Short mmCIF file of C-alpha atoms in Angstrom, two decimals:
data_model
loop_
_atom_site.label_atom_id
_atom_site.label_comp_id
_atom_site.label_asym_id
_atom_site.label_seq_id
_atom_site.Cartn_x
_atom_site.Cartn_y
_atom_site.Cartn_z
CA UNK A 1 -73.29 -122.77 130.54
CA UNK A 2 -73.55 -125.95 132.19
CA UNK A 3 -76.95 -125.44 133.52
CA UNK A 4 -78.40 -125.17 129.84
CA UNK A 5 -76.17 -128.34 128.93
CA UNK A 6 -76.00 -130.80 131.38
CA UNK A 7 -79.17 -133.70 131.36
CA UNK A 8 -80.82 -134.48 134.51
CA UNK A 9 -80.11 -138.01 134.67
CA UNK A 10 -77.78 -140.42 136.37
CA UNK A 11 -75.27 -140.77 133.56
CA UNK A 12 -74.15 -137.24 134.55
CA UNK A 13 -72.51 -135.56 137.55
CA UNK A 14 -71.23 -131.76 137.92
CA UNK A 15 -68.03 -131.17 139.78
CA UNK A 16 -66.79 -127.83 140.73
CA UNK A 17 -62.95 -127.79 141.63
CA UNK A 18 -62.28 -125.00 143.68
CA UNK A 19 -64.34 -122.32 142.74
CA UNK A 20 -67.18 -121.73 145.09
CA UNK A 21 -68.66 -118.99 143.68
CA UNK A 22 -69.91 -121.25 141.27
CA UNK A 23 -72.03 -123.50 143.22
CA UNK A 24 -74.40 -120.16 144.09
CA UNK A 25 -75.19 -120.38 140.20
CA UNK A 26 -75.67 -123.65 139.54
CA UNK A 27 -79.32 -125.21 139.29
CA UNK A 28 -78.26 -128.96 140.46
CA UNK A 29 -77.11 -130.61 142.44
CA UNK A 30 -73.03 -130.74 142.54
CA UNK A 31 -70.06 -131.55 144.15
CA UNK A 32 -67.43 -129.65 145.21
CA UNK A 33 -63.76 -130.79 145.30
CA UNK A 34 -61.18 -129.14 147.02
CA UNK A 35 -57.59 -131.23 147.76
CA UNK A 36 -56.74 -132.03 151.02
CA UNK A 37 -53.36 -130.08 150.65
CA UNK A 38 -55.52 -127.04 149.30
CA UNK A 39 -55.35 -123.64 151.94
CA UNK A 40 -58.99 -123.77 151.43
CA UNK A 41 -59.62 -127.07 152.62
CA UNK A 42 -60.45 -126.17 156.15
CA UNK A 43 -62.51 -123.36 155.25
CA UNK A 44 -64.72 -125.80 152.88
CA UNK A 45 -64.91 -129.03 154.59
CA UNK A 46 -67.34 -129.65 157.25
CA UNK A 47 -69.06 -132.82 158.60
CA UNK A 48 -66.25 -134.75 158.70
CA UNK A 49 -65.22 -133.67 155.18
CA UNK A 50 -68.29 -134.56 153.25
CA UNK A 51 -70.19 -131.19 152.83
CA UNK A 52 -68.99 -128.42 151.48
CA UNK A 53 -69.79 -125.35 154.43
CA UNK A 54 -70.80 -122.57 151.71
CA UNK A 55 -72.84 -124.47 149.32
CA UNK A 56 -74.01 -127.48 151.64
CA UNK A 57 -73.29 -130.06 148.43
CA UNK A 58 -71.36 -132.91 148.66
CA UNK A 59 -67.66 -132.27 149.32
CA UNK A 60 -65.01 -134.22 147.74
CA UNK A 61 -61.48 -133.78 148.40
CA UNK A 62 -59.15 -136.56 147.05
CA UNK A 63 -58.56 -138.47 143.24
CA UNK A 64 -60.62 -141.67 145.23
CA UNK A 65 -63.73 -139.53 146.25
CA UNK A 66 -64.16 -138.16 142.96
CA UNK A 67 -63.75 -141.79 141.40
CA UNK A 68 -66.54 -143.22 143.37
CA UNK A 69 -68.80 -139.89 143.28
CA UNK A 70 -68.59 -140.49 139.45
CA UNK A 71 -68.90 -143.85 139.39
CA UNK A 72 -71.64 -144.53 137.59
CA UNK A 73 -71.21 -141.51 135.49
CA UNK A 74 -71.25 -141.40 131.68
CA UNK A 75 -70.48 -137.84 131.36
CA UNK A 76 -68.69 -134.87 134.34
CA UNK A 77 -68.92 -131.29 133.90
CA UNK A 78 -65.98 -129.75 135.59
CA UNK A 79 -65.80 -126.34 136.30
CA UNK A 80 -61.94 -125.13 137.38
CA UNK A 81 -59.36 -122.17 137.54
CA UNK A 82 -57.73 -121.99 134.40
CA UNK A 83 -54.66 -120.92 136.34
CA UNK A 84 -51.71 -123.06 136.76
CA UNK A 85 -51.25 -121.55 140.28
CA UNK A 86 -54.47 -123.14 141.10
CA UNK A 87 -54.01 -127.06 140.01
CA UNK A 88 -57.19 -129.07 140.90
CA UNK A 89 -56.82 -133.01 139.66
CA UNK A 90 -55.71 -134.33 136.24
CA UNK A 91 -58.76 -136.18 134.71
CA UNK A 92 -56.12 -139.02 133.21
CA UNK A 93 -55.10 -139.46 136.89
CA UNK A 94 -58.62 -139.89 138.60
CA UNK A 95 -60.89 -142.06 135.51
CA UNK A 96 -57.46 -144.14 134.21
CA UNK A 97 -58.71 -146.33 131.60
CA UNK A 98 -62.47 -145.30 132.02
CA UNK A 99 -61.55 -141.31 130.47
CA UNK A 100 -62.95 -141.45 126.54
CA UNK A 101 -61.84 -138.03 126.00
CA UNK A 102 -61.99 -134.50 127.97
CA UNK A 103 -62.28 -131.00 126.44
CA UNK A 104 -62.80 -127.74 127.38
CA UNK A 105 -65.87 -126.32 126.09
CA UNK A 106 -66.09 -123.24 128.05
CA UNK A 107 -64.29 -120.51 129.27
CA UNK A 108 -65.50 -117.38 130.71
CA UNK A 109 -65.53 -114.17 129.59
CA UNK A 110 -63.02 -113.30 131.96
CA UNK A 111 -60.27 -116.19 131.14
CA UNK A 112 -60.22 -117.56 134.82
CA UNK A 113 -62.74 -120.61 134.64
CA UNK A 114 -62.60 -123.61 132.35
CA UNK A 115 -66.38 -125.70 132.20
CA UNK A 116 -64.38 -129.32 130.75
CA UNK A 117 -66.80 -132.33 129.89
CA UNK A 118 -65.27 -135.39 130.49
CA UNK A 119 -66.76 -138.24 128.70
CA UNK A 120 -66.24 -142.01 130.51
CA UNK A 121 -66.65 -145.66 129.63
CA UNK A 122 -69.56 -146.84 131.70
CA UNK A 123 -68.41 -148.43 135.05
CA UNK A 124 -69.11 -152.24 135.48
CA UNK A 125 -72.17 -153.04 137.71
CA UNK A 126 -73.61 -149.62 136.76
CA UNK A 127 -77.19 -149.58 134.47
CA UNK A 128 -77.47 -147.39 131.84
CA UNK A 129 -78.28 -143.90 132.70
CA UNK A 130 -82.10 -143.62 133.12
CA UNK A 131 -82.83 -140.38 131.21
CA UNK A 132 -84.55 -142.35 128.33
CA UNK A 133 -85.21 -145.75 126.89
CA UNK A 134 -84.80 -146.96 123.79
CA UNK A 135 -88.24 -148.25 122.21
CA UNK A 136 -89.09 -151.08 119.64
CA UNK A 137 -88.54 -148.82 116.69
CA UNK A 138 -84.84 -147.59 118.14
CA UNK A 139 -86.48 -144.12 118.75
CA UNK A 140 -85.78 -142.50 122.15
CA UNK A 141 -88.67 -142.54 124.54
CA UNK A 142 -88.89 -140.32 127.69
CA UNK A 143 -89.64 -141.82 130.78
CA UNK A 144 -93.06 -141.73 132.15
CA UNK A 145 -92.67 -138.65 134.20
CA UNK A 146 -91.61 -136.72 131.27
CA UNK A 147 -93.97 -137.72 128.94
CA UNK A 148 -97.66 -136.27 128.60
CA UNK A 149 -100.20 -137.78 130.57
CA UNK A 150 -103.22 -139.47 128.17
#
């Protein structure tokens, strides 16, 4: 689901909350967030807890890392348990004031994962996500290395 969704720009980040599985799938790059309290933890965390051992992405494992991994993000795909035996984070708790809304927008076939897509207000100091530029005529215009070459 989320690699047929998700834009490869800056204004949007993929988490995946203690699932690894997932990361094999994925197509982008990611981070992976496991808590600190979490069993797993240990199993996940290597190099001094910033990669995750199984999928070598970035590895985030507290409300604070995954504020400042997002940071400048406009838009997270998370990808969770649906279980209540399995809590991850609570969005509210981790953006605060910058969470516009988050919904679930996915959920596999098998009712155990969740895909959410939390939208944010953009972080000050952050540009605006470079995935395409507005031109003089308010139309959307690709960047140079996606448009054709002349």
């Amino acid at each position: 689901y989320i690699n047929e969704r998700s834009a490869l720009h800056d204004g949007e980040k993929v988490v995946v909350a203690g699932e690894p599985p997932v990361s094999f799938y994925l197509r982008r790059s990611h981070a992976v967030y496991f808590d600190r309290r979490s069993n797993l933890f240990y199993d996940h965390s290597r190099v001094e807890g910033t990669v995750d051992r199984w999928s070598n992405q970035r590895f985030l494992s507290t409300p604070g890392d995954l504020r400042e991994y997002t940071r400048c993000a406009t838009t997270v795909w998370i990808v969770r348990p649906v279980s209540p035996v399995r809590p991850t984070f609570k969005d509210e708790e981790v953006w605060q004031e910058r969470l516009v809304r988050a919904e679930e927008v996915f959920r596999s076939i098998d009712d155990r994962l969740a895909v959410i897509r939390a939208e944010l207000q953009p972080a000050s100091g952050c540009g605006a996500p470079s995935v395409a530029a507005v031109s003089k005529t308010g139309e959307r215009e690709l960047p140079l290395r996606f448009r054709e070459r002349q």
